[in-house]
PDB file of C-alpha atoms and ligand atoms in Angstrom:
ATOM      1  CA  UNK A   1     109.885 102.455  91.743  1.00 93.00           C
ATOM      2  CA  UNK A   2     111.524 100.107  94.378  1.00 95.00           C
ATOM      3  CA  UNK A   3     115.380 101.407  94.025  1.00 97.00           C
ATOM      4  CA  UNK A   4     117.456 103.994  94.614  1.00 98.00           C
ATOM      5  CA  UNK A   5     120.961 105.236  94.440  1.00 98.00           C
ATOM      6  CA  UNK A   6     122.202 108.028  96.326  1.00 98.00           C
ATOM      7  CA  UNK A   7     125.094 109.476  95.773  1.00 97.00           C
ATOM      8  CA  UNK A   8     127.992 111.514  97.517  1.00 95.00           C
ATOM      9  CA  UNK A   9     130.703 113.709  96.980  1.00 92.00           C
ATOM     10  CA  UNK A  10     132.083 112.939  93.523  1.00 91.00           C
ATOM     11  CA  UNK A  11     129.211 110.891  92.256  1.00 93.00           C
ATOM     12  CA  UNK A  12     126.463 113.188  90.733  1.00 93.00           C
ATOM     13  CA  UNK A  13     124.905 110.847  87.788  1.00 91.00           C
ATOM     14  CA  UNK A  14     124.910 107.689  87.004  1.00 92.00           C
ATOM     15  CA  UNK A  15     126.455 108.073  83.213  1.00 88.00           C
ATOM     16  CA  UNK A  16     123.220 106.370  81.937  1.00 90.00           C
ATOM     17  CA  UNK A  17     120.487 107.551  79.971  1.00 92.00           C
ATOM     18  CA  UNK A  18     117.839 109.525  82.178  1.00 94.00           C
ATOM     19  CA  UNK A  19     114.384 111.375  82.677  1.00 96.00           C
ATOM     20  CA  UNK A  20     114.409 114.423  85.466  1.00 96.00           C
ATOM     21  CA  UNK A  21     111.552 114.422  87.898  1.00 97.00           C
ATOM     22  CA  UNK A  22     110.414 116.834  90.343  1.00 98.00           C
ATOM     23  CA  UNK A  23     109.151 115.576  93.845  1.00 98.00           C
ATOM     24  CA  UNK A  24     107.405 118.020  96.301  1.00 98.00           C
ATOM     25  CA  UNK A  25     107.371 117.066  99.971  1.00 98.00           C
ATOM     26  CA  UNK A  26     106.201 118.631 102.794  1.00 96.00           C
ATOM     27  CA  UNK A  27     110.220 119.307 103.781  1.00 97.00           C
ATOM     28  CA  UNK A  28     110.906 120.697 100.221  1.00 98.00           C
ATOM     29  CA  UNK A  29     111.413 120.110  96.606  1.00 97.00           C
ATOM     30  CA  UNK A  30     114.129 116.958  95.045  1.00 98.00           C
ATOM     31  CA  UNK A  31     114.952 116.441  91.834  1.00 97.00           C
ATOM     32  CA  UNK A  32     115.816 112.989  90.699  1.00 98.00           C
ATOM     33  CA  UNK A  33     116.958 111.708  88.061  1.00 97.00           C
ATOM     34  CA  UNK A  34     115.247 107.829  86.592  1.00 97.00           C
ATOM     35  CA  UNK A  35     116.782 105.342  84.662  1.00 96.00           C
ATOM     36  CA  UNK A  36     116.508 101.994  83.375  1.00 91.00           C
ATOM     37  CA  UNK A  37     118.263  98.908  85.274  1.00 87.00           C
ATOM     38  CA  UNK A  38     117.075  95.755  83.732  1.00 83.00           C
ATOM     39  CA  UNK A  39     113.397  95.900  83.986  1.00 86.00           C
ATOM     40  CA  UNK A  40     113.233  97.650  86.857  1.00 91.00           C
ATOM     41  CA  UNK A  41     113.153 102.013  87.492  1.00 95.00           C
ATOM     42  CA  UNK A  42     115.940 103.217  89.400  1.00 97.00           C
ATOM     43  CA  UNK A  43     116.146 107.012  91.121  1.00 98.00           C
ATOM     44  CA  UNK A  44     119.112 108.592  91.563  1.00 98.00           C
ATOM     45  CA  UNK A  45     119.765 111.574  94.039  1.00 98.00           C
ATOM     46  CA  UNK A  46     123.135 114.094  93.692  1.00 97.00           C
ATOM     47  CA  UNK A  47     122.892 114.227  98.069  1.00 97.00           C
ATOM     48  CA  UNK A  48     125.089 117.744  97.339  1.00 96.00           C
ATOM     49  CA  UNK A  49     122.912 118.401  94.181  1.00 92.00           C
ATOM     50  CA  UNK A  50     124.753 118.186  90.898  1.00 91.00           C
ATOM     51  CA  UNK A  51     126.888 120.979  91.107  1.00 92.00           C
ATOM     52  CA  UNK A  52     128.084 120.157  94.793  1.00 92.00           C
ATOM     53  CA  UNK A  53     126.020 123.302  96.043  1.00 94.00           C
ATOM     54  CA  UNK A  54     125.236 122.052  99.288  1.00 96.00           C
ATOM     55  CA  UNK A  55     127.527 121.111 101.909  1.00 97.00           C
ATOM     56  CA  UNK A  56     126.827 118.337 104.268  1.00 98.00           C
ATOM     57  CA  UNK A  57     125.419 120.391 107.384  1.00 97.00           C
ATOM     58  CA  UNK A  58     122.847 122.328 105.341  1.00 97.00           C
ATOM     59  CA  UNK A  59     121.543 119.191 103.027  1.00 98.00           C
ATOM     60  CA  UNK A  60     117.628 119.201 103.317  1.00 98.00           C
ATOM     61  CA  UNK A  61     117.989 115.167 104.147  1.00 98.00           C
ATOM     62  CA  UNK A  62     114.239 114.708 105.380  1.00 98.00           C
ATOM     63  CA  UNK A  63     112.887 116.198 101.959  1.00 98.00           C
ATOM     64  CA  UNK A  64     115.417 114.203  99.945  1.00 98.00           C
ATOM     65  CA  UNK A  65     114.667 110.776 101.901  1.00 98.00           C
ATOM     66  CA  UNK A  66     110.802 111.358 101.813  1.00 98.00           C
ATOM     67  CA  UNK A  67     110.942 112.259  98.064  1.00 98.00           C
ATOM     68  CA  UNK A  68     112.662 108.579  97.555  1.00 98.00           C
ATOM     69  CA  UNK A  69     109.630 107.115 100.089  1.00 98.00           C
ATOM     70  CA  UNK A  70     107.001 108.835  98.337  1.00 98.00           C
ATOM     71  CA  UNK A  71     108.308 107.337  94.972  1.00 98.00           C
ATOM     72  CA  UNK A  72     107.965 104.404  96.156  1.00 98.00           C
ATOM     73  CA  UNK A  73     111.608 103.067  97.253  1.00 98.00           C
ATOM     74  CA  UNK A  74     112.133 100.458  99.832  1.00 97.00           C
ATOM     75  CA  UNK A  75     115.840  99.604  98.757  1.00 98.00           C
ATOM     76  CA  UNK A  76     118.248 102.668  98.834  1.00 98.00           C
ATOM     77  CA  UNK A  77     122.588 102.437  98.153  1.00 98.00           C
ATOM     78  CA  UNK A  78     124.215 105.667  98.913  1.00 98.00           C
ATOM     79  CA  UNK A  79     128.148 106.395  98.692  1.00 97.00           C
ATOM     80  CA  UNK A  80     129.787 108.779 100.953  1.00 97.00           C
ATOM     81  CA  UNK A  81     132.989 110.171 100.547  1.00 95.00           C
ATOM     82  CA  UNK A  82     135.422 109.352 103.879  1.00 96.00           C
ATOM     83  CA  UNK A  83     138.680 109.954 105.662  1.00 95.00           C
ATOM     84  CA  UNK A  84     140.602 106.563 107.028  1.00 95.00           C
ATOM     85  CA  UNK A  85     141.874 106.718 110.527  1.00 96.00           C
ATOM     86  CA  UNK A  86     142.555 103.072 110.696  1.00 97.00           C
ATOM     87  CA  UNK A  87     145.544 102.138 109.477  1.00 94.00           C
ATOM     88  CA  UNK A  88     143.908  98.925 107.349  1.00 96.00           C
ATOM     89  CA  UNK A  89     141.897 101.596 104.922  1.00 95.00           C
ATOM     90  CA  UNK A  90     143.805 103.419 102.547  1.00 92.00           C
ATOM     91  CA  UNK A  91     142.890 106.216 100.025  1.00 91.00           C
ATOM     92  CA  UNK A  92     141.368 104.610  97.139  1.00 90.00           C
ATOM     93  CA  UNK A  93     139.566 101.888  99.393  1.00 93.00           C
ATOM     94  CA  UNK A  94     136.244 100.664  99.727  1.00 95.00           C
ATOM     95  CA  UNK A  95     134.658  99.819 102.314  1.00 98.00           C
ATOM     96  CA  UNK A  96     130.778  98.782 103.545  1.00 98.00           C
ATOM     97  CA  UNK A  97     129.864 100.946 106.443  1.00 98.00           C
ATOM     98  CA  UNK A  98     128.084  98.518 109.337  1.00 98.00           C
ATOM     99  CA  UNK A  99     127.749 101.570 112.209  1.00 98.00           C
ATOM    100  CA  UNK A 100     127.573 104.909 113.153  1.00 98.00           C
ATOM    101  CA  UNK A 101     128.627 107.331 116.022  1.00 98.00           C
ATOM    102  CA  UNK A 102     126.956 110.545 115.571  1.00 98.00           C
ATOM    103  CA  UNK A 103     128.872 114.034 116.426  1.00 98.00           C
ATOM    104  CA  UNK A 104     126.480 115.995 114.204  1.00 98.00           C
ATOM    105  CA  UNK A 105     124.889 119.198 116.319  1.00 97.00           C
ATOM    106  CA  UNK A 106     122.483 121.313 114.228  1.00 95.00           C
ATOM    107  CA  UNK A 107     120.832 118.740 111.910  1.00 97.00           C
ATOM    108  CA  UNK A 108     116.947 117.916 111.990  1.00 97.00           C
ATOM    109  CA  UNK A 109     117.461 114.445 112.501  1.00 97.00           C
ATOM    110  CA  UNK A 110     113.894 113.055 112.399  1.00 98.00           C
ATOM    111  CA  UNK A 111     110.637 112.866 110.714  1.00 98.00           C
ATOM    112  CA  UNK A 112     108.765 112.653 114.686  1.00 97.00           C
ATOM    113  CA  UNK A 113     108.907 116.009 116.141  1.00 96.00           C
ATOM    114  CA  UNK A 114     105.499 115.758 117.992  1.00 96.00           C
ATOM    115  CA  UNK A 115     102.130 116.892 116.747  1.00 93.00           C
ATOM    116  CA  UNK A 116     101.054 115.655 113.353  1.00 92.00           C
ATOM    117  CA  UNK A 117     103.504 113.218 113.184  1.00 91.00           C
ATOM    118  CA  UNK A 118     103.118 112.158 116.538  1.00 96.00           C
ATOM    119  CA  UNK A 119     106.450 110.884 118.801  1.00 97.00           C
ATOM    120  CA  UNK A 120     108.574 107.723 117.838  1.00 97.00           C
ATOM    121  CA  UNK A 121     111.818 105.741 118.576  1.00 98.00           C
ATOM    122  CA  UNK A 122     113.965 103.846 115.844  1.00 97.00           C
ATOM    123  CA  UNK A 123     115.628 100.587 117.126  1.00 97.00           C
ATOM    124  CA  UNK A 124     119.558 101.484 115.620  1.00 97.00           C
ATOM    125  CA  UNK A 125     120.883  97.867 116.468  1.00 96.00           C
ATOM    126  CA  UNK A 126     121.415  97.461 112.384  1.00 96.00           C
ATOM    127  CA  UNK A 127     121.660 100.954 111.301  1.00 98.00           C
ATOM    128  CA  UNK A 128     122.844  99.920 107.797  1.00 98.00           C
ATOM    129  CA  UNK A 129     120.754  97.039 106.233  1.00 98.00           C
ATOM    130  CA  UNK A 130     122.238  93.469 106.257  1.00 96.00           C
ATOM    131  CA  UNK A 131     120.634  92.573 103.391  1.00 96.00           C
ATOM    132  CA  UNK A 132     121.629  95.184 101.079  1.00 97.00           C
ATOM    133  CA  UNK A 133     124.877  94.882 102.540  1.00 97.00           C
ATOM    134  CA  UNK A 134     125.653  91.212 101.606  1.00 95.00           C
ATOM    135  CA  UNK A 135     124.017  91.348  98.324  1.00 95.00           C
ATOM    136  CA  UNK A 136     126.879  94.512  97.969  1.00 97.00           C
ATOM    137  CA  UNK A 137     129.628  92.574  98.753  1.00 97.00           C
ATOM    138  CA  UNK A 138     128.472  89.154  96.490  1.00 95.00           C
ATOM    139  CA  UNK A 139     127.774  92.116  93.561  1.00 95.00           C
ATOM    140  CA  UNK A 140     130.812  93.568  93.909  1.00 95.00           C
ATOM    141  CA  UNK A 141     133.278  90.334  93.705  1.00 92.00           C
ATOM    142  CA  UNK A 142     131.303  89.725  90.048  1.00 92.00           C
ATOM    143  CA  UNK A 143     132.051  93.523  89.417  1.00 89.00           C
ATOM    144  CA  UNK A 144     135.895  93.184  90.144  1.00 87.00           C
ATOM    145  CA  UNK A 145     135.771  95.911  92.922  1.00 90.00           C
ATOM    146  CA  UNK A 146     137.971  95.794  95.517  1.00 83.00           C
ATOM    147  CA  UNK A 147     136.305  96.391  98.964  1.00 95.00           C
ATOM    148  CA  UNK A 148     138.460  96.431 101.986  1.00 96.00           C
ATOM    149  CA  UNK A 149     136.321  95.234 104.352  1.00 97.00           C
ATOM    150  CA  UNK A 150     133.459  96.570 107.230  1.00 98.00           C
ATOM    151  CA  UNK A 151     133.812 100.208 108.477  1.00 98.00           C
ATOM    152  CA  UNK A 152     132.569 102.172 111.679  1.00 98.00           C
ATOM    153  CA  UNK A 153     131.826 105.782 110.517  1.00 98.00           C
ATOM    154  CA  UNK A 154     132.418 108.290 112.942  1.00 98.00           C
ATOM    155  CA  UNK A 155     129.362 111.806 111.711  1.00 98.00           C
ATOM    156  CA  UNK A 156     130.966 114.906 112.210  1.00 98.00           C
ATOM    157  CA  UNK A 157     129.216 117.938 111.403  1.00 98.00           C
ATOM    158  CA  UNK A 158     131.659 119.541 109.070  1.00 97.00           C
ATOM    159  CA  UNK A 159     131.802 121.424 106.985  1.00 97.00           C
ATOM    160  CA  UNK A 160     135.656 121.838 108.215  1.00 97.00           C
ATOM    161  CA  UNK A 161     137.510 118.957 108.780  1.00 95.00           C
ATOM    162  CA  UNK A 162     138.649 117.856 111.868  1.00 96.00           C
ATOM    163  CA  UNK A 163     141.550 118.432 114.390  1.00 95.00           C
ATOM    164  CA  UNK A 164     144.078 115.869 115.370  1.00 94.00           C
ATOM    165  CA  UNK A 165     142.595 115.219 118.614  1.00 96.00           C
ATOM    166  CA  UNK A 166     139.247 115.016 117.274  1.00 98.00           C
ATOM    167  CA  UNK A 167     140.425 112.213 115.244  1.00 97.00           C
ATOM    168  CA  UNK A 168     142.498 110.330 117.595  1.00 96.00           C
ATOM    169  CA  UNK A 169     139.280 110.482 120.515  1.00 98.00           C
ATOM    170  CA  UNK A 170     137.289 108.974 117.446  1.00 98.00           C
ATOM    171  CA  UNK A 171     139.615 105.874 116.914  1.00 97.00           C
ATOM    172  CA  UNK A 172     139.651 105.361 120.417  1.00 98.00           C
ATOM    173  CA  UNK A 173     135.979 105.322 120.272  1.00 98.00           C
ATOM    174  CA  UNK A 174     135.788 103.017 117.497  1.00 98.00           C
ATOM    175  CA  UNK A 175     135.424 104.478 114.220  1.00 98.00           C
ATOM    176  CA  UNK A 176     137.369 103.419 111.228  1.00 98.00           C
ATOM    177  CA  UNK A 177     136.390 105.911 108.871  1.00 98.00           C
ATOM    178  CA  UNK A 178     134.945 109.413 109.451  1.00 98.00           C
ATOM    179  CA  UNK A 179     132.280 111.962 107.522  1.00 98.00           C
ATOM    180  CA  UNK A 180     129.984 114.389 107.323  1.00 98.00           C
ATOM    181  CA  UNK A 181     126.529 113.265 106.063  1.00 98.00           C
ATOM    182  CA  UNK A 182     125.717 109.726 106.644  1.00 98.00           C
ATOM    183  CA  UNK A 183     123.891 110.478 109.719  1.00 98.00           C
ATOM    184  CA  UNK A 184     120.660 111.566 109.771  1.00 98.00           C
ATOM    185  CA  UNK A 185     120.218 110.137 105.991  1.00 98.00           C
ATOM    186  CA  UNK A 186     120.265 106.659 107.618  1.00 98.00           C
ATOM    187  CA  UNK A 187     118.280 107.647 110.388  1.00 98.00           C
ATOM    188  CA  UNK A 188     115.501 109.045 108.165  1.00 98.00           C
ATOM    189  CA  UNK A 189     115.595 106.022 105.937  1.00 98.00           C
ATOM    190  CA  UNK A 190     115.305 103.392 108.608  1.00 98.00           C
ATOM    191  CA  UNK A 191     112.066 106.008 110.019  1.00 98.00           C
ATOM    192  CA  UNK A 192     110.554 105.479 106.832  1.00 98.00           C
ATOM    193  CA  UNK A 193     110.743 101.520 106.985  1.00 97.00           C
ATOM    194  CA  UNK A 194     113.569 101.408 103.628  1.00 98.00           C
ATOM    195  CA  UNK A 195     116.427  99.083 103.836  1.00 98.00           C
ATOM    196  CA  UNK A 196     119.226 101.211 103.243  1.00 98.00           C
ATOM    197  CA  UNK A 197     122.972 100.827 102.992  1.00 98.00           C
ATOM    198  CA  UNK A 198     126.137 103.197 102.675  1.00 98.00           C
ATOM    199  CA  UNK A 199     129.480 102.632 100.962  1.00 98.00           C
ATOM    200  CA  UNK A 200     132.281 104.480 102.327  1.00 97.00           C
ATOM    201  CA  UNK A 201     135.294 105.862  99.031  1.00 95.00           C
ATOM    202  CA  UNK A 202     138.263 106.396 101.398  1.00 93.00           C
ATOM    203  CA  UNK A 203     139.868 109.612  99.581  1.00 92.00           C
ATOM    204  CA  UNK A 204     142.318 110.770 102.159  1.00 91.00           C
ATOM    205  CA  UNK A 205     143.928 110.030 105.488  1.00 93.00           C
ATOM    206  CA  UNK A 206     142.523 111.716 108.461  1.00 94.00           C
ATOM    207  CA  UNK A 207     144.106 114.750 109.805  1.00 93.00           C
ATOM    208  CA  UNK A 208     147.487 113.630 111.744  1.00 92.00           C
ATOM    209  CA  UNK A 209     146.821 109.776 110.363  1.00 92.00           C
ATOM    210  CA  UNK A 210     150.186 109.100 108.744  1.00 82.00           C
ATOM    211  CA  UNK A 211     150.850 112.799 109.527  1.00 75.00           C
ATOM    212  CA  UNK A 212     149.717 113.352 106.492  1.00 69.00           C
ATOM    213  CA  UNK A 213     147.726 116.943 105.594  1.00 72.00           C
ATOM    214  CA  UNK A 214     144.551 116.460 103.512  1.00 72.00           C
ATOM    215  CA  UNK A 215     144.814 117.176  99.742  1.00 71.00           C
ATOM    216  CA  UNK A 216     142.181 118.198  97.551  1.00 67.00           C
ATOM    217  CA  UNK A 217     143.449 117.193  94.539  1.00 69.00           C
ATOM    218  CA  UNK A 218     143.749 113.313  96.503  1.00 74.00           C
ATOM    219  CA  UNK A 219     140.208 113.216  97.104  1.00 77.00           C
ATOM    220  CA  UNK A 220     138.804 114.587  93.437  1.00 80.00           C
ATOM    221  CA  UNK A 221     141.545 111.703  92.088  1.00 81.00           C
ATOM    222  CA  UNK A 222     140.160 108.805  93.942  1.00 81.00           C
ATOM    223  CA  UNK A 223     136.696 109.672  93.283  1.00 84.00           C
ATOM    224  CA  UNK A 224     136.931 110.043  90.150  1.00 83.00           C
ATOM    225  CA  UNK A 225     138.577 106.471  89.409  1.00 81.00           C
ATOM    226  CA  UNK A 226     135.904 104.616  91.555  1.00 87.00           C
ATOM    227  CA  UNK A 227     132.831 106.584  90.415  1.00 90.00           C
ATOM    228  CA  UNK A 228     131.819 104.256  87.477  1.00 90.00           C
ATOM    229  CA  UNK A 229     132.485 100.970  89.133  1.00 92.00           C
ATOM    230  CA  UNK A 230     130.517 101.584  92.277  1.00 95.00           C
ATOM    231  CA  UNK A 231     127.878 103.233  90.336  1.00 95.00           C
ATOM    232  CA  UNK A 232     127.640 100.192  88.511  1.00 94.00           C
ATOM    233  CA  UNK A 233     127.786  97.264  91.706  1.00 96.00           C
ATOM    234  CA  UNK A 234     124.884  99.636  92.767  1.00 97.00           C
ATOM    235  CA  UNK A 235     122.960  99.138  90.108  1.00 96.00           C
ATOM    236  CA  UNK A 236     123.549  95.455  89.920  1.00 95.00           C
ATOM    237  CA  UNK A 237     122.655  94.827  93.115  1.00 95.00           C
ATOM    238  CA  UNK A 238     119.159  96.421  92.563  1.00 95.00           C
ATOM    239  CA  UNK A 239     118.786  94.858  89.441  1.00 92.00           C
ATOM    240  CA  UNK A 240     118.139  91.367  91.535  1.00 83.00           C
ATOM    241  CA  UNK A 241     114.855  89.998  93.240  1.00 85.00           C
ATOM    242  CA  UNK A 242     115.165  92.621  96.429  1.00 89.00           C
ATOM    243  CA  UNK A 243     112.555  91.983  99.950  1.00 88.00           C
ATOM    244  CA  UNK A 244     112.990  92.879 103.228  1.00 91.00           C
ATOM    245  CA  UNK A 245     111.461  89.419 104.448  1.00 88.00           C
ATOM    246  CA  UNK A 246     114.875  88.387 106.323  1.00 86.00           C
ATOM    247  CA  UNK A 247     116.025  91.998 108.164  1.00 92.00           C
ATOM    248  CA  UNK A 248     114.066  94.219 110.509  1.00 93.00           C
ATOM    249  CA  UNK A 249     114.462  97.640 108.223  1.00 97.00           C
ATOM    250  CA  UNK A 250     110.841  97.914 107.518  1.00 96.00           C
ATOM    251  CA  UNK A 251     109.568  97.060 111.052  1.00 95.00           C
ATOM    252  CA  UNK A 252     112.498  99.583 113.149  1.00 94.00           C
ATOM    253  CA  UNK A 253     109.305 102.174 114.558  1.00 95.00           C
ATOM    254  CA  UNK A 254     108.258 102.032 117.830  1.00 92.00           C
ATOM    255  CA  UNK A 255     105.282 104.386 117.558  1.00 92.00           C
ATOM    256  CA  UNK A 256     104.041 106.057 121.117  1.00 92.00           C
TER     257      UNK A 256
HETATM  258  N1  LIG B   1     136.701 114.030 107.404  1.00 90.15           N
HETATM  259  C1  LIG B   1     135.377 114.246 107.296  1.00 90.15           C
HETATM  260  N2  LIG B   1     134.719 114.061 106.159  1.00 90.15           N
HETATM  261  C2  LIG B   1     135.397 113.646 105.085  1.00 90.15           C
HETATM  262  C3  LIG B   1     136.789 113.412 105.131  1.00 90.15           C
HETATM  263  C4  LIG B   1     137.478 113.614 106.364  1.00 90.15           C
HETATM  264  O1  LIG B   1     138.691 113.429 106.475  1.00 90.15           O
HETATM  265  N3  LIG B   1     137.167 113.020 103.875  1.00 90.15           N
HETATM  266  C5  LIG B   1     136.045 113.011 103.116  1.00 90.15           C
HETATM  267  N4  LIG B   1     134.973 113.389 103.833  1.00 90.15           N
END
């Protein structure tokens, strides 16, 4: 199969009829779960597993990604769960992540470590696929979801949120929106030649944005009103004729 959904915090199914497979990697075991979109097979992967066991600095993302590669997928959306510190993206937006700037510190961020796999570079000018990313936004408008615009997300390690500082040195750096597991997932997707794009659910301001304190009960509120909708624009948006003839996803490895 050609298409998969990932998803994040708050998004562990798709609410759709499905089989359960098992895929062993060389990284470790995923289970997936298929299901029908049109005529086309679609994957979908809990990235926290279904009963949000794992948190973000201890998800095996090299087994998960090459579990989706080895069933075939070329075209992966994922959703992540974010804080806003930009004052244009509120809790309950959308938005279509376009960059990254990494902070992660302990994560095994790469399929090339040497030996077997020899050494390689991945060009990172369009992290997140353009393709995938249009076709998101002209789904979406059909879907009546209301997406806020493009987002630079700042990777932080986690699994504690941040400090005020932290997230005023990130807006000055940039970033729009900030979490905890986009990076290496899009890393390891662009290694293994997949267009791949990420969808950021704002569920909370960032520590000392608004001067506002996170709330849990916030973030399980907004997710849980978005879920369906996004799940669904995903799915459209794979439904369609999908090929990787007019971005550079599938040709990103410079191989030493
Ligand atoms: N920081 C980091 N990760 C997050 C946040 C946040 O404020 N909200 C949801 N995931």
């Amino acid at each position: 199969m050609e298409a998969a959904i990932i998803g994040g915090t708050g998004v562990y199914d798709l609410s759709l009829e499905s089989r359960a497979e098992t895929v062993e990697t060389k990284y470790g075991t995923v289970q997936v779960d298929i299901v029908k979109a049109g005529d086309k097979e679609v994957a979908f992967l809990a990235r926290h597993g279904k009963d949000h066991s794992v948190p973000p600095h201890l998800i095996n993302y090299r087994a998960n990604m090459k579990a989706l590669k080895e069933l075939g997928v070329k075209y992966v959306y994922a959703s992540a769960a974010v804080g806003s510190c930009n004052s244009r993206f509120a809790p309950g937006d959308i938005v279509v992540i376009t960059d990254f700037i990494d902070f992660t510190k302990t994560r095994l961020a790469t399929f090339y470590d040497g030996g077997e796999e020899g050494v390689a570079h991945v060009d990172m000018s369009d992290p997140y696929c353009k393709n995938l990313r249009k076709r998101f936004y002209d789904v979406a408008v059909t879907e009546g979801l209301n997406i806020k615009g493009d987002a630079v997300y700042a990777c932080t390690e986690g699994p504690r949120f941040e400090t005020g500082h932290e997230i005023k040195m990130y807006r000055q750096l940039g970033a729009d929106v900030v979490g905890m597991t986009s990076v290496p997932e899009v890393v390891l997707a662009k290694e293994l030649g997949m267009c791949y794009a990420a969808v950021g659910i704002i569920t909370n301001w960032c520590t000392g944005v608004n001067g506002k304190e996170i709330a849990l009960h916030d973030i399980k509120g907004v997710l849980e009103k978005t879920r369906e909708k996004l799940t669904r624009t995903f799915i459209k948006a794979l439904e369609g004729d999908l090929n990787q003839q007019n971005c550079s996803c599938a040709r990103s490895l410079i191989q030493m």
